[in-house]
Short mmCIF file of C-alpha atoms in Angstrom, two decimals:
data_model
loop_
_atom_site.label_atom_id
_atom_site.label_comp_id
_atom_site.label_asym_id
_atom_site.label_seq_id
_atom_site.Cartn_x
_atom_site.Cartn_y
_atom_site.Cartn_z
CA UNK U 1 0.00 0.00 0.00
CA UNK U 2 2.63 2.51 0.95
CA UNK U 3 4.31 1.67 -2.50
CA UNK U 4 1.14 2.76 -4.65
CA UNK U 5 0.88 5.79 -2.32
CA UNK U 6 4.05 6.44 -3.15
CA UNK U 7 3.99 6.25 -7.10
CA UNK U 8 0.26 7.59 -7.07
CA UNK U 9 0.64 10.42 -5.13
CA UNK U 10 3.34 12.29 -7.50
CA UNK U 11 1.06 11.71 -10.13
CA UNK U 12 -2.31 13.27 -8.43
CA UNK U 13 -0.64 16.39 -7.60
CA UNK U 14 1.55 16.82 -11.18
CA UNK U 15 -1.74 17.03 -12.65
CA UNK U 16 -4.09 18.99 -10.01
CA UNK U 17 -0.87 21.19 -10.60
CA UNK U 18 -1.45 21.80 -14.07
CA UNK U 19 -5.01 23.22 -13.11
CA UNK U 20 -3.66 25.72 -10.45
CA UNK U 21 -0.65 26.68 -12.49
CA UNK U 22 -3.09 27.28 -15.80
CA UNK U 23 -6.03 28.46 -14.71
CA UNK U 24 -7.23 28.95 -18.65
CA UNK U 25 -7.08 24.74 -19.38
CA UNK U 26 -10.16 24.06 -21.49
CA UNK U 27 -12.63 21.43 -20.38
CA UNK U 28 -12.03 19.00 -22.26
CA UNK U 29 -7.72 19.01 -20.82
CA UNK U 30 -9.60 18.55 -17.24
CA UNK U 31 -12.20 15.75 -18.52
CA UNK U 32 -9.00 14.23 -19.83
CA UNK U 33 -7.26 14.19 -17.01
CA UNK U 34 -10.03 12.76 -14.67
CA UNK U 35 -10.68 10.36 -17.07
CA UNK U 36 -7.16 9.10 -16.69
CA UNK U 37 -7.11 9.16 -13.27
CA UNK U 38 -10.33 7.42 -12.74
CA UNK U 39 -8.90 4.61 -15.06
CA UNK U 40 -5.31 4.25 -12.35
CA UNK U 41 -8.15 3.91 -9.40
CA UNK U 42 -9.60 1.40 -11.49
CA UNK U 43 -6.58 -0.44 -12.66
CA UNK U 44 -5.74 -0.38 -8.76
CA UNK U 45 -9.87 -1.09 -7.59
CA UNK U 46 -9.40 1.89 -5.08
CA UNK U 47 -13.53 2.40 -4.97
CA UNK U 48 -13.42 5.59 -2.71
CA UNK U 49 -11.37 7.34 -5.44
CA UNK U 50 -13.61 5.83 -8.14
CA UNK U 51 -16.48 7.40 -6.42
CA UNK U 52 -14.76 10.89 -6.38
CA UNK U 53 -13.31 10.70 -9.86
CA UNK U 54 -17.17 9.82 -11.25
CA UNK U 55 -18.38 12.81 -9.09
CA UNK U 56 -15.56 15.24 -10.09
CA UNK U 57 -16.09 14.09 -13.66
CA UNK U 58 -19.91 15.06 -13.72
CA UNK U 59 -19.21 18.13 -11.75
CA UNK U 60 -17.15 19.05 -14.59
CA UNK U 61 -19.05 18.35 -17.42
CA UNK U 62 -21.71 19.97 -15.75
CA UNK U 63 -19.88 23.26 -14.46
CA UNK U 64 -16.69 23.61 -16.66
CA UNK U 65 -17.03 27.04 -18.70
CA UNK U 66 -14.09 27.21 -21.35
CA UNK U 67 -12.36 30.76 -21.40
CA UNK U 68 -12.73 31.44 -24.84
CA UNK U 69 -17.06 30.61 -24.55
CA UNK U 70 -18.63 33.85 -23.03
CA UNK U 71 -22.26 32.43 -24.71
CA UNK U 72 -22.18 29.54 -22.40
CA UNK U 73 -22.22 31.88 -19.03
CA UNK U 74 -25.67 32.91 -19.29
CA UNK U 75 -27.88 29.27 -18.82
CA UNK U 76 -31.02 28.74 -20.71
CA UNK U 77 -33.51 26.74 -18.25
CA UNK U 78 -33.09 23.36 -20.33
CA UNK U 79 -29.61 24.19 -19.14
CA UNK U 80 -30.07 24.28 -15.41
CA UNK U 81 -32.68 21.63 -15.36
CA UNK U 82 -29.64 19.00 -17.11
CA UNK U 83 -27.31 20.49 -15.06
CA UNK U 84 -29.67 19.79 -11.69
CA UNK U 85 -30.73 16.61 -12.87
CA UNK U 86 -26.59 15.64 -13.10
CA UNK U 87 -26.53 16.97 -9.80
CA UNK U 88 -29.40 14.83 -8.11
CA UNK U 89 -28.02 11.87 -10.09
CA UNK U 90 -24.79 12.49 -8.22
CA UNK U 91 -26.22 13.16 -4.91
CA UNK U 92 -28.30 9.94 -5.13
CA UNK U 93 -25.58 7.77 -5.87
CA UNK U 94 -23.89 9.64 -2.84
CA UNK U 95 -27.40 8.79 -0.58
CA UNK U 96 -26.65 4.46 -2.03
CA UNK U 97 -22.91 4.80 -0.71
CA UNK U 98 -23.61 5.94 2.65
CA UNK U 99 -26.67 3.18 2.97
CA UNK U 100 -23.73 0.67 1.93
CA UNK U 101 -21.43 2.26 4.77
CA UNK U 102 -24.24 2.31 7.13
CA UNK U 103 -25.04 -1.45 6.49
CA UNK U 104 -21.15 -1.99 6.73
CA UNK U 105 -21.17 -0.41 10.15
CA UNK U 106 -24.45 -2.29 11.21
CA UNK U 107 -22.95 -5.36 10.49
CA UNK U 108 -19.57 -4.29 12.50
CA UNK U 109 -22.12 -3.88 15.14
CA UNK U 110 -19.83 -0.56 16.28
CA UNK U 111 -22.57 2.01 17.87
CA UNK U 112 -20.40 4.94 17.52
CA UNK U 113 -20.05 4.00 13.51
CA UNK U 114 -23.49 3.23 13.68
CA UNK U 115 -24.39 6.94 14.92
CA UNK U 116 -22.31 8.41 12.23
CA UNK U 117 -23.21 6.26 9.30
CA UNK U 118 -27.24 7.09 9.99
CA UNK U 119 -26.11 11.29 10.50
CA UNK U 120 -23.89 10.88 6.92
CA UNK U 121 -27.08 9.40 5.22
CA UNK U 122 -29.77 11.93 6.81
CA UNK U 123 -26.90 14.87 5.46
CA UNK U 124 -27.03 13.26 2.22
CA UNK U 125 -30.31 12.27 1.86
CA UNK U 126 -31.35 16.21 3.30
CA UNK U 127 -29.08 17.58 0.16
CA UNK U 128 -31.16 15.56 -2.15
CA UNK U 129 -34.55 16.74 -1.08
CA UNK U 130 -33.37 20.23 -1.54
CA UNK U 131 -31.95 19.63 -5.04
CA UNK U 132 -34.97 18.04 -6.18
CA UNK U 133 -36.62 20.98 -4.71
CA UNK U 134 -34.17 23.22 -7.32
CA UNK U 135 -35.56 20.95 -9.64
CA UNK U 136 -38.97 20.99 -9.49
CA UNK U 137 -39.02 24.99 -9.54
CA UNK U 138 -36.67 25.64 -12.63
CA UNK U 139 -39.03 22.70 -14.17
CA UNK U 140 -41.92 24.81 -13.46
CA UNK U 141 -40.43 28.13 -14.45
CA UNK U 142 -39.47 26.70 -18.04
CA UNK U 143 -43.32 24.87 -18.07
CA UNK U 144 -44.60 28.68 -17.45
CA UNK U 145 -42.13 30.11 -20.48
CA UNK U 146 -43.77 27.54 -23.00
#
């Protein structure tokens, strides 16, 4: 383990690096690199940074803006209601992981993990009701355009 930490590590932070160091990288430099990154967690079945990769990949696709695009700033409501429905998608899969860590913990039989397991759902489950309250209202705002 402390051998892959040790060859994996230089590699995370050469290329988080290039993103701090050139702040004008287009989007589809950054989906690159996640997408190679999230392939070495796979090669190495590291599933917490498979979750994270997936996550940062669909918060990029949904949020990257390239320089050079000033059009894409201003969102059209078909916009916001694909980029909140990537968003509850993510947060969902985020409420399935912590059931699987709370199930993990309740099978440890560990109170203490126990107690944190069920708050880490309720947070998660809590940030999903209020996206899919986001949701419903832009939905309704772009049913009241048409």
């Amino acid at each position: 383990m402390k051998k892959l930490k040790s060859s994996v590590l230089p590699l995370v932070f050469a290329l988080t690096a290039g993103f701090t160091t050139h702040a004008s990288a287009d989007c589809a430099h950054k989906r690159a690199a996640l997408e190679y990154q999230l392939q070495k967690a796979q090669q190495y079945g590291n599933s917490h940074r498979i979750a994270g990769l997936k996550r940062a990949l669909s918060e990029t696709n949904a949020h990257c803006v390239d320089q050079n695009s000033s059009a894409q700033l201003s969102k059209t409501p078909e916009q916001k209601v694909a980029k909140l429905q990537s968003k509850l998608s993510d947060k969902q899969q985020d409420v399935r992981e912590a059931q699987a860590d709370l199930r993990e913990a309740q099978a440890k039989g560990d109170p203490g993990k126990i107690a944190k397991a069920q708050n880490k759902l309720q947070e998660k489950q809590a940030e999903v009701t209020e996206i899919t309250k986001q949701l419903r209202k832009v939905q309704a705002e772009l049913t009241a355009e048409r």
